Amino acid sequence: MNLNLRIPVSLRIPGLRRKAPLTPTSPGAVPGTLVAPAEALPPRITVLAYGPEEFRETELATAGEVQQYLGSAAVVWVNVDGLGDTKTVQALGDMLHIHPLALEDVFNIRHRPKLEEYDQQLFVMTRMASLGERFEHEQLSMFVGSGYVLTFQERAGDCLKPVRTRLREKRGQLRNRGVDYLAYAILDAVVDSYFPVLEEYSERLEALQEEILTNPPTDTLARIQATRHDLLALRRSVWPQREFLSALARDETPLITERTRLYFRDAHDHAVRIVDLLDTYRDIGNGLSDLYLSSMSTRMNGVMKVLTIVATIFIPLTFIAGIYGMNFANMPELRWSFGYPLALGVMLVIGIGQLALFRRKGWLGSG
Amino acid sequence: MNLNLRIPVSLRIPGLRRKAPLTPTSPGAVPGTLVAPAEALPPRITVLAYGPEEFRETELATAGEVQQYLGSAAVVWVNVDGLGDTKTVQALGDMLHIHPLALEDVFNIRHRPKLEEYDQQLFVMTRMASLGERFEHEQLSMFVGSGYVLTFQERAGDCLKPVRTRLREKRGQLRNRGVDYLAYAILDAVVDSYFPVLEEYSERLEALQEEILTNPPTDTLARIQATRHDLLALRRSVWPQREFLSALARDETPLITERTRLYFRDAHDHAVRIVDLLDTYRDIGNGLSDLYLSSMSTRMNGVMKVLTIVATIFIPLTFIAGIYGMNFANMPELRWSFGYPLALGVMLVIGIGQLALFRRKGWLGSG
Amino acid sequence: MNLNLRIPVSLRIPGLRRKAPLTPTSPGAVPGTLVAPAEALPPRITVLAYGPEEFRETELATAGEVQQYLGSAAVVWVNVDGLGDTKTVQALGDMLHIHPLALEDVFNIRHRPKLEEYDQQLFVMTRMASLGERFEHEQLSMFVGSGYVLTFQERAGDCLKPVRTRLREKRGQLRNRGVDYLAYAILDAVVDSYFPVLEEYSERLEALQEEILTNPPTDTLARIQATRHDLLALRRSVWPQREFLSALARDETPLITERTRLYFRDAHDHAVRIVDLLDTYRDIGNGLSDLYLSSMSTRMNGVMKVLTIVATIFIPLTFIAGIYGMNFANMPELRWSFGYPLALGVMLVIGIGQLALFRRKGWLGSG
Amino acid sequence: MNLNLRIPVSLRIPGLRRKAPLTPTSPGAVPGTLVAPAEALPPRITVLAYGPEEFRETELATAGEVQQYLGSAAVVWVNVDGLGDTKTVQALGDMLHIHPLALEDVFNIRHRPKLEEYDQQLFVMTRMASLGERFEHEQLSMFVGSGYVLTFQERAGDCLKPVRTRLREKRGQLRNRGVDYLAYAILDAVVDSYFPVLEEYSERLEALQEEILTNPPTDTLARIQATRHDLLALRRSVWPQREFLSALARDETPLITERTRLYFRDAHDHAVRIVDLLDTYRDIGNGLSDLYLSSMSTRMNGVMKVLTIVATIFIPLTFIAGIYGMNFANMPELRWSFGYPLALGVMLVIGIGQLALFRRKGWLGSG
Amino acid sequence: MNLNLRIPVSLRIPGLRRKAPLTPTSPGAVPGTLVAPAEALPPRITVLAYGPEEFRETELATAGEVQQYLGSAAVVWVNVDGLGDTKTVQALGDMLHIHPLALEDVFNIRHRPKLEEYDQQLFVMTRMASLGERFEHEQLSMFVGSGYVLTFQERAGDCLKPVRTRLREKRGQLRNRGVDYLAYAILDAVVDSYFPVLEEYSERLEALQEEILTNPPTDTLARIQATRHDLLALRRSVWPQREFLSALARDETPLITERTRLYFRDAHDHAVRIVDLLDTYRDIGNGLSDLYLSSMSTRMNGVMKVLTIVATIFIPLTFIAGIYGMNFANMPELRWSFGYPLALGVMLVIGIGQLALFRRKGWLGSG
């Protein structure tokens, strides 16, 4: 059926047994130990150096080359796709005086979003959402320092593509503003990446409701729950983003100008809306579980009614037939000439009487 | 049945797949990009300029004509019905120095209500409620600046009509007060638009309870849930209004005078009551789900009892008849002259005995 | 049955479709518009003017006569029973400089309890509880100014009677204290009016539990839910009272002396206890729903067991009887002289075997 | 069965219709009115006057004699067992300048625990727990003033016995410290009185689980709920104690020295643990309800399966036997010599075929 | 089955009837009384004295020998495995001026994690997690003073082994930092000990889901609940750790340097993630309960459908056979030569008709 195609077949519980273990390092390891995730891609370093009047975009071979770009333009955006090489990250960390704990977190791809202030940088970990068979997370780590923004992604995703395009084509104010506005543009793109995912899930909920009200297959409840778990996982991703966006919109930080703070307020607004929508969807998801269970029980009632009606009508009639099937020598009715039609008549009357009774009880309706 | 007419037939989940996408702009777009909603109406601009002794009401052809009214009276209320033309909105925004992010929000007709303070304006987004087959939202955006109020509506609604009438007919204090009191009058009318909707939903809940206790059709649970989803959606609309009304009643803002603040406190009170009522209604809605499921199960029990009584009485009797229907050559009872009446008598005794047992178990009652 | 008499027959959902509409005024009306509730009684004005050594109690014909009492004694308590005449209220409001929004609220008999501070008065709206078939609310509005207390009631209730008696008979400290202590005495009497209602509901819950464990009629669940809705409505009444009593016990208000504040703390304590008890009762009410549903299902299981036992025993026996009722020409057993007793014996063995099996499965017990 | 002895037979809902009415005084009574509870015992006054080097313990005949002990030693502990005589309490209240509202509360034996600060005393109401068939509350009121501690108990309980023993035998620091440490010792003994009750309830929960998994009697759910209500009632007793112990450990009060505050922090810790344990137990209690309902439904499924298997196998066979029991003149099979064994063979094949089908469906297992 | 091996067979409710009673001391005991837990091991004292350039590790025979190590190196870490001897603990407490209440808590092995500040020490109680058949707690008490860290464990566990190895092998910064960093390293190792436990439980949840969707044994629900109780118990262990780590990362304490505070922030982050994961797992656990109950009911429906189909088809047919088994003398059909085939034909038509009806109702599908 067409509806089913929209709905995930895999009932894998989200958040369990994912590609990465819960922490990259083992308990008790030296803090600041860098361990690359198991299937991480090799890093690809790109630099975008720009100002109101200039724009350079280069792909670098080694982390060391970044040094020459720093300070060469109003804003330098260093982006690393792929977390497969700890040395590259260590080199960038040393170059920019990044705290070892923050560097360790870059590799912790299952970490919850957070904002941390260090002496020389703002450190933001966040998560982009995209849609596969189910929604998928990709971690984005960002360091905002004076004159540069450094971002790490698990793989080259397209969620930041519109930001790069705006830089290249000098659309909007992006080229005229500082690192804080670039940080805003990136975080805003990350938050907005949840909207298409939400649209998809709203359609899945509609499809599930349709399915329940028509003809639910046996795995419906499992799929409803998978959807609810996804919504919960989405909420857990967005909630901390909402929190740190609120902090960025409100708090005094030397790196964020007053003027840009209004924009963070706008991004915070979006995060609030997403959380609101997710709460609504989860409530609807809970309602679908109840609806499914109730529709199951309605079907069961229908089955039982048919059994009851048929059995209740025929069991007494069969009994009467049984009586006149007895072989007693002395059964006067058997010899009456109108005995047989009389017996049939009695049976008919009993059957019709029962039907009438059931109709009065409302069992013959469709309910 | 008459009752059903009151209750929505459509079981569409509210908040899903609505006319507008979740955001007008695509993720990563330049902030401040204006995109008109898909089916937005062309704008209609009206100006009401008034003071204690003057009152002018005009419909304007272009946004540019607004300029000549600004400052011409104590209060100038510019209202735009229809969001179909971004240029009109942009022109008004430029004229009144409105922040691009606020302008963008005007077109975001699925945004949650909020209050934002900008340098030169208070910006309020809120939602009016009205009743169709189900309740409907309409967004109202309002900018309150010094000497003017600018409002945007999706379409010409009648929720603000009483406010205009009070201005025209000089009823109450409205003509004697400033822009803050006009803002209050508008927001108060918006909040009060929820009361008739609540009255309607309270009647729907009563009708649903009546229906459950008499003869529920199969879609009852779906309709209960649709009602609960509506109540939740209403709550999500009112809750943020409650919050910003509380802020307006409490905080020091140069645009709101001390005297008007008491009125905002009153409007806040109304919002609190609406949230309270919605909580009560939702609790009642949850109770109706339980009641429905229990009444289903009571009906099922009734069905099962009939089956059990009939089957349990006749199955042993049929067995006895079966015994004397056997064709063994040597069955002395068959030849007894009182064999047949004896067999009938035994059956009668067994049947009556079972009936007595069931009566003692309370199965023959109506419970 | 006697128990049932205690329990409300009417299953009307509380808070829905009550005598009064949700707001007396229509949305968008001029704030401060006075509209008397539909079936309001005509007002009856009484004045109690008292001090340590004096006490006068008079019924007045018109609101205007109140003027001459103001200031004539240490404390003047003006009480108005019946909200049927807006002019009387307006006259009193003008005389005492009451804010129009507060006056409007006096007529809003479905308003939630609240405390508001105005320049010249404290304004308290609260609700007395009494018992009819179900509990009933009556609104009490009180203005506490310097030297006077003004109260409005929907009808002449007896919840304040003990306060009047204490004044008349000079019992306790009431005559020696100021308006703040009178306000306390009134609010304390209002809060304490909930205790008898709670006692009644605790007995209803006991009766319902008794009923469920013995022989529940079909409307039990509806009555449990009606009780739960009542408890919720009671909680919604008391909760805001708790909040403003806490404010009165804590905050610095020129109208409340330090000494009286201890008394408000005591009244606050009572409100806290009532909320606590209501939470306990609601929890018990929820437990009763579960208990009812479980007892339904236990009964159902009992029914099914009887059916299963009877059917399972007799169906195979009837089959054997059916075999020897076949009319095949060549059935050697039929001609054996011990064929019939053998068949009966086999049936007996099978029947007893099944009974033994069921006993081992524990189906023959009472569970 | 042995298990049942541990579990309360009485299913009385805790907190409902207890020995005492909800308030001793009627609504609207003069505040400070003393009314002894209905079945209160006559008072027994004991005085313990002690310091590092002295210890006297006396039973007094009248409240007046207390006067001569006050100030005669470092610490004077006056204890009154039995609330049957308001005059005794009034006399003590007058002697120690106790506020009438606090005195009234002493008789309010269903009051929730609280701490109140008066000018000359700390007033603490708390509740000791003990175990009867179910847990029982006893109220303890304590006034801590400069140089004395005054306690009121409903009856002579043994929860404070260890404290008296420590005083008599000069164990620990109690004799060397002031009234604040005595107050701590008393409140600590009260809090610790909940631990044995908790141990008992943890065993009841285990016993209930055991019972559910083996052979639950029909009143199991009612007993689970009675246990849950008890746990809730316990929580409501401990929660306010936790709150005032936290206040005593934290706030600056002239009566509590810095050194003793550490001890109150310890008592607060205990209260926190008790609340934590109660939350865990309540969660387990909720799980038991679900487990019970599920085990009921599993049993029901077992019953239904047996019915289905027996009925489904024999109904078709009986039909075949019925066919060859028909008396048509022209039924050729009846005259075949191998007709009867053939019919039996067909029946056998059908029966075995069905059994095989059920085994494949997994219905013959134990599930 | 292989799956089951992963899942605890024991359904013991966690937190109930554990090895230790709820408190080691009896209610009312002298505070500061030391009582060793019932099965506590004899103590084993080890001292690690280290600085950037030195490292000594010794096992001591008596607590008195500790004195000579104090102050002999930059950091002295005294570790005691085994709480079987109160004298050893008392001696250490006296030597380091530890408050008697804190010493008492060391033996209270069921205490919830907490942080307390004393004049000369920070006192931390926390819990390590490890995996047996179910997860296990072990208590760790730690005193951090100037120049030393004193830890108590129930038994020699390996959760702190990596910390010791880092000290011995001079890995990371541990040897170069002070007591605050050692305290961090220990608490971080404790928090991280929860990650492997979480991984295990995530696999158990997956295994349970798999089991439910294939062929759940009867104890599935009990095992789901045991898992949920474990997750709750884990949460109760981690939550207070989260709280005190947040306090250590935020508050000004002379013992914790600014530089180390960043590390506590990191450990706090880990605790937050663990709580987050536990909340997700608990939600999934709740979903599994629902899934199980629904799958039970689906199976039941399948059983009922088979019964209904077989019974409903054959009951009417058997009735017809019964009619022609009657022995009336005058039954013309019996003598028709095509009577028998006609009867069989009618039965066939009825049977096929019913099958068609059921197929149309969708009862013959797999749903």
CSV table of N, CA and C in Angstrom, one decimal, chain D residues 162 166 172 181 184 192 195 198-199 202 206 209 262-263 265-266 269 272-273 276-277 279-281 283-284 287 290-291 294 301 304 308 311-312 315 319 322 324-331 333 363, chain E residues 11 13 16-17 21-23 27-31 99 101 110-112 114 116-118 221 225 229 232 236 293 296 300 303-304 306-307 310 314 317-318 321 324-327 333-334 337 339-340 347:
chain,number,residue,atom,x,y,z
D,162,PRO,N,14.7,6.4,73.2
D,162,PRO,CA,16.2,6.4,73.1
D,162,PRO,C,16.8,7.7,73.5
D,166,ARG,N,19.5,8.3,76.4
D,166,ARG,CA,20.8,9.0,76.2
D,166,ARG,C,21.0,10.1,77.3
D,172,GLY,N,26.7,10.0,74.6
D,172,GLY,CA,26.9,11.0,73.6
D,172,GLY,C,27.1,12.4,74.2
D,181,TYR,N,20.3,21.4,70.5
D,181,TYR,CA,20.7,20.0,70.2
D,181,TYR,C,19.7,19.0,70.7
D,184,TYR,N,17.2,18.9,68.0
D,184,TYR,CA,17.7,18.1,66.9
D,184,TYR,C,17.5,16.6,67.3
D,192,ASP,N,14.0,9.2,61.9
D,192,ASP,CA,14.5,7.8,61.8
D,192,ASP,C,13.4,6.8,62.1
D,195,PHE,N,12.3,4.7,59.1
D,195,PHE,CA,13.1,3.6,58.4
D,195,PHE,C,12.5,2.2,58.7
D,198,LEU,N,9.6,1.8,56.5
D,198,LEU,CA,10.0,1.6,55.1
D,198,LEU,C,10.5,0.1,54.8
D,199,GLU,N,11.3,-0.4,55.8
D,199,GLU,CA,11.7,-1.8,55.6
D,199,GLU,C,10.5,-2.7,55.5
D,202,SER,N,8.9,-2.4,52.1
D,202,SER,CA,9.7,-3.0,51.1
D,202,SER,C,9.5,-4.5,51.0
D,206,GLU,N,7.7,-6.9,48.0
D,206,GLU,CA,8.3,-8.2,47.5
D,206,GLU,C,7.3,-9.3,47.6
D,209,GLN,N,4.7,-9.0,44.9
D,209,GLN,CA,5.2,-9.4,43.6
D,209,GLN,C,5.2,-10.9,43.5
D,262,LEU,N,25.0,21.7,61.6
D,262,LEU,CA,25.5,20.5,60.9
D,262,LEU,C,24.7,19.3,61.2
D,263,TYR,N,24.2,19.2,62.4
D,263,TYR,CA,23.4,18.0,62.7
D,263,TYR,C,22.1,18.0,62.1
D,265,ARG,N,21.6,19.3,59.2
D,265,ARG,CA,21.9,19.0,57.8
D,265,ARG,C,21.9,17.4,57.7
D,266,ASP,N,22.4,16.7,58.7
D,266,ASP,CA,22.4,15.3,58.7
D,266,ASP,C,20.9,14.7,58.7
D,269,ASP,N,19.4,15.2,55.5
D,269,ASP,CA,19.9,14.1,54.6
D,269,ASP,C,19.0,12.8,54.7
D,272,VAL,N,15.7,13.3,53.1
D,272,VAL,CA,15.8,13.2,51.7
D,272,VAL,C,15.9,11.8,51.2
D,273,ARG,N,16.7,11.0,51.9
D,273,ARG,CA,16.8,9.5,51.6
D,273,ARG,C,15.4,8.9,51.7
D,276,ASP,N,13.3,9.8,48.8
D,276,ASP,CA,13.9,9.0,47.6
D,276,ASP,C,13.4,7.6,47.6
D,277,LEU,N,13.5,6.9,48.8
D,277,LEU,CA,13.1,5.5,48.9
D,277,LEU,C,11.6,5.4,48.6
D,279,ASP,N,9.8,7.3,46.8
D,279,ASP,CA,9.5,7.4,45.3
D,279,ASP,C,9.8,6.2,44.6
D,280,THR,N,10.9,5.5,45.0
D,280,THR,CA,11.3,4.2,44.4
D,280,THR,C,10.2,3.2,44.6
D,281,TYR,N,9.7,3.1,45.9
D,281,TYR,CA,8.7,2.1,46.2
D,281,TYR,C,7.4,2.4,45.5
D,283,ASP,N,7.1,3.8,42.6
D,283,ASP,CA,7.3,3.4,41.2
D,283,ASP,C,7.1,1.9,41.1
D,284,ILE,N,7.7,1.2,42.1
D,284,ILE,CA,7.6,-0.3,42.1
D,284,ILE,C,6.1,-0.7,42.3
D,287,GLY,N,4.4,-0.4,39.1
D,287,GLY,CA,4.7,-1.5,38.2
D,287,GLY,C,4.0,-2.8,38.6
D,290,ASP,N,0.5,-2.9,37.0
D,290,ASP,CA,0.6,-3.3,35.6
D,290,ASP,C,0.9,-4.8,35.5
D,291,LEU,N,1.8,-5.3,36.4
D,291,LEU,CA,2.1,-6.7,36.3
D,291,LEU,C,0.9,-7.6,36.7
D,294,SER,N,-1.5,-7.5,33.7
D,294,SER,CA,-1.0,-8.3,32.6
D,294,SER,C,-1.1,-9.8,33.0
D,301,ASN,N,-5.9,-15.5,28.6
D,301,ASN,CA,-5.5,-16.0,27.3
D,301,ASN,C,-5.3,-17.5,27.4
D,304,MET,N,-8.7,-19.1,27.2
D,304,MET,CA,-9.3,-19.0,25.9
D,304,MET,C,-8.7,-20.0,24.9
D,308,THR,N,-10.5,-22.8,22.7
D,308,THR,CA,-10.4,-22.7,21.3
D,308,THR,C,-10.0,-24.0,20.7
D,311,ALA,N,-12.7,-26.8,21.2
D,311,ALA,CA,-13.9,-26.5,20.4
D,311,ALA,C,-13.6,-26.7,18.9
D,312,THR,N,-12.4,-26.1,18.5
D,312,THR,CA,-12.1,-26.1,17.1
D,312,THR,C,-11.8,-27.5,16.6
D,315,ILE,N,-15.7,-29.6,17.0
D,315,ILE,CA,-16.9,-29.1,16.3
D,315,ILE,C,-16.9,-29.7,14.9
D,319,PHE,N,-19.7,-32.5,13.5
D,319,PHE,CA,-20.5,-32.2,12.3
D,319,PHE,C,-20.5,-33.5,11.4
D,322,GLY,N,-22.6,-36.0,12.8
D,322,GLY,CA,-24.0,-35.6,12.5
D,322,GLY,C,-24.5,-36.0,11.2
D,324,TYR,N,-23.6,-38.4,9.3
D,324,TYR,CA,-23.9,-39.9,9.1
D,324,TYR,C,-25.0,-40.3,10.2
D,325,GLY,N,-25.4,-39.4,11.0
D,325,GLY,CA,-26.6,-39.7,11.8
D,325,GLY,C,-27.9,-39.3,11.2
D,326,MET,N,-27.8,-38.7,10.0
D,326,MET,CA,-29.1,-38.3,9.3
D,326,MET,C,-29.8,-39.6,8.8
D,327,ASN,N,-31.1,-39.4,8.7
D,327,ASN,CA,-31.9,-40.6,8.4
D,327,ASN,C,-32.3,-40.7,7.0
D,328,PHE,N,-31.6,-40.0,6.0
D,328,PHE,CA,-32.0,-40.1,4.6
D,328,PHE,C,-32.1,-41.6,4.2
D,329,ALA,N,-33.1,-41.9,3.4
D,329,ALA,CA,-33.2,-43.3,3.0
D,329,ALA,C,-32.1,-43.6,2.0
D,330,ASN,N,-31.6,-42.7,1.3
D,330,ASN,CA,-30.6,-42.9,0.2
D,330,ASN,C,-29.3,-42.3,0.6
D,331,MET,N,-28.6,-43.0,1.5
D,331,MET,CA,-27.2,-42.6,1.8
D,331,MET,C,-26.3,-43.7,1.6
D,333,GLU,N,-23.1,-44.2,1.5
D,333,GLU,CA,-21.9,-44.5,2.3
D,333,GLU,C,-22.3,-45.4,3.5
D,363,TRP,N,0.3,-22.5,19.8
D,363,TRP,CA,-0.8,-22.5,20.9
D,363,TRP,C,-0.7,-23.6,21.9
E,11,LEU,N,14.2,-11.8,39.1
E,11,LEU,CA,13.3,-10.6,39.0
E,11,LEU,C,13.2,-9.8,40.3
E,13,ILE,N,13.3,-7.2,42.9
E,13,ILE,CA,13.0,-5.8,42.8
E,13,ILE,C,14.3,-5.1,43.3
E,16,LEU,N,15.2,-3.3,47.1
E,16,LEU,CA,14.5,-3.9,48.2
E,16,LEU,C,15.3,-5.0,48.8
E,17,ARG,N,15.2,-5.1,50.1
E,17,ARG,CA,15.9,-6.2,50.9
E,17,ARG,C,17.3,-6.5,50.4
E,21,PRO,N,20.8,-3.2,55.9
E,21,PRO,CA,19.6,-2.6,56.3
E,21,PRO,C,19.6,-1.1,55.8
E,22,LEU,N,18.5,-0.4,55.9
E,22,LEU,CA,18.4,1.0,55.4
E,22,LEU,C,19.4,1.9,56.1
E,23,THR,N,19.5,1.7,57.4
E,23,THR,CA,20.5,2.5,58.1
E,23,THR,C,21.3,1.5,59.0
E,27,PRO,N,17.1,3.8,65.0
E,27,PRO,CA,16.6,5.1,65.2
E,27,PRO,C,16.8,5.6,66.7
E,28,GLY,N,17.2,6.8,66.8
E,28,GLY,CA,17.4,7.4,68.1
E,28,GLY,C,18.8,7.2,68.7
E,29,ALA,N,19.7,6.5,67.9
E,29,ALA,CA,21.1,6.2,68.4
E,29,ALA,C,21.8,7.5,68.5
E,30,VAL,N,22.9,7.5,69.3
E,30,VAL,CA,23.8,8.7,69.4
E,30,VAL,C,24.3,9.0,68.0
E,31,PRO,N,24.2,10.3,67.5
E,31,PRO,CA,24.7,10.6,66.2
E,31,PRO,C,26.2,10.5,66.2
E,99,HIS,N,34.6,15.3,60.9
E,99,HIS,CA,33.4,15.4,61.7
E,99,HIS,C,32.8,14.0,61.9
E,101,LEU,N,29.8,13.0,62.2
E,101,LEU,CA,28.6,12.7,61.3
E,101,LEU,C,29.1,12.2,59.9
E,110,ARG,N,24.3,2.5,52.0
E,110,ARG,CA,23.1,2.7,51.1
E,110,ARG,C,22.7,4.2,51.0
E,111,HIS,N,23.7,5.0,51.4
E,111,HIS,CA,23.4,6.5,51.4
E,111,HIS,C,23.3,7.0,49.9
E,112,ARG,N,22.6,8.0,49.6
E,112,ARG,CA,22.6,8.6,48.3
E,112,ARG,C,23.8,9.5,48.2
E,114,LYS,N,26.3,12.5,47.8
E,114,LYS,CA,26.2,13.9,48.2
E,114,LYS,C,27.6,14.5,48.4
E,116,GLU,N,29.4,17.4,50.8
E,116,GLU,CA,29.3,18.3,52.0
E,116,GLU,C,30.6,19.0,52.2
E,117,GLU,N,30.5,20.3,52.6
E,117,GLU,CA,31.7,21.1,52.9
E,117,GLU,C,31.8,21.2,54.4
E,118,TYR,N,33.0,20.7,54.9
E,118,TYR,CA,33.3,20.9,56.3
E,118,TYR,C,34.4,21.9,56.3
E,221,LEU,N,7.0,-9.4,30.8
E,221,LEU,CA,6.7,-8.1,31.4
E,221,LEU,C,7.5,-7.9,32.7
E,225,GLN,N,9.9,-4.8,33.5
E,225,GLN,CA,9.8,-3.9,34.7
E,225,GLN,C,11.1,-4.0,35.5
E,229,HIS,N,13.1,-0.7,36.5
E,229,HIS,CA,13.5,-0.4,37.9
E,229,HIS,C,15.0,-0.2,38.0
E,232,LEU,N,15.7,3.2,36.7
E,232,LEU,CA,15.4,4.2,37.7
E,232,LEU,C,16.4,4.2,38.8
E,236,ARG,N,18.7,7.4,39.9
E,236,ARG,CA,18.8,7.9,41.3
E,236,ARG,C,20.2,8.0,41.8
E,293,LEU,N,2.0,-5.6,25.9
E,293,LEU,CA,0.5,-5.8,26.2
E,293,LEU,C,-0.3,-5.9,24.9
E,296,MET,N,0.3,-9.2,23.2
E,296,MET,CA,-0.5,-10.2,23.8
E,296,MET,C,-1.9,-10.2,23.3
E,300,MET,N,-4.2,-12.9,21.2
E,300,MET,CA,-5.5,-13.3,21.7
E,300,MET,C,-6.6,-13.1,20.6
E,303,VAL,N,-6.4,-15.9,18.2
E,303,VAL,CA,-7.0,-17.1,18.8
E,303,VAL,C,-8.5,-17.1,18.6
E,304,MET,N,-9.1,-15.9,19.0
E,304,MET,CA,-10.5,-15.8,19.0
E,304,MET,C,-11.0,-15.9,17.6
E,306,VAL,N,-9.9,-17.6,15.1
E,306,VAL,CA,-10.0,-19.0,14.6
E,306,VAL,C,-11.2,-19.7,15.2
E,307,LEU,N,-11.4,-19.5,16.5
E,307,LEU,CA,-12.5,-20.1,17.2
E,307,LEU,C,-13.8,-19.7,16.5
E,310,VAL,N,-14.3,-21.2,12.9
E,310,VAL,CA,-14.6,-22.6,12.9
E,310,VAL,C,-16.0,-22.8,13.5
E,314,PHE,N,-19.4,-24.2,11.4
E,314,PHE,CA,-19.9,-25.6,11.6
E,314,PHE,C,-21.2,-25.7,12.4
E,317,LEU,N,-24.2,-25.8,10.2
E,317,LEU,CA,-24.2,-27.1,9.5
E,317,LEU,C,-24.6,-28.2,10.3
E,318,THR,N,-24.0,-28.3,11.5
E,318,THR,CA,-24.4,-29.3,12.5
E,318,THR,C,-25.9,-29.3,12.8
E,321,ALA,N,-27.7,-31.0,10.0
E,321,ALA,CA,-27.5,-32.5,10.1
E,321,ALA,C,-28.4,-33.0,11.2
E,324,TYR,N,-32.0,-33.6,10.1
E,324,TYR,CA,-32.3,-34.8,9.4
E,324,TYR,C,-31.9,-36.0,10.2
E,325,GLY,N,-31.4,-35.8,11.4
E,325,GLY,CA,-31.2,-37.0,12.3
E,325,GLY,C,-32.4,-37.2,13.1
E,326,MET,N,-33.4,-36.3,13.0
E,326,MET,CA,-34.6,-36.5,13.9
E,326,MET,C,-35.4,-37.7,13.4
E,327,ASN,N,-36.1,-38.3,14.3
E,327,ASN,CA,-36.8,-39.6,14.0
E,327,ASN,C,-38.3,-39.5,13.7
E,333,GLU,N,-38.6,-35.3,3.2
E,333,GLU,CA,-37.3,-35.1,2.5
E,333,GLU,C,-36.5,-36.4,2.7
E,334,LEU,N,-36.6,-37.1,3.8
E,334,LEU,CA,-35.8,-38.2,4.0
E,334,LEU,C,-36.0,-39.3,2.9
E,337,SER,N,-35.0,-39.2,-3.2
E,337,SER,CA,-33.8,-39.9,-3.6
E,337,SER,C,-32.6,-38.9,-3.6
E,339,GLY,N,-32.4,-36.4,-1.7
E,339,GLY,CA,-32.4,-35.6,-0.4
E,339,GLY,C,-31.1,-35.5,0.2
E,340,TYR,N,-30.3,-36.6,0.2
E,340,TYR,CA,-29.0,-36.5,0.9
E,340,TYR,C,-28.0,-35.6,0.2
E,347,MET,N,-25.4,-27.5,2.7
E,347,MET,CA,-24.4,-27.2,3.7
E,347,MET,C,-23.2,-26.6,3.1
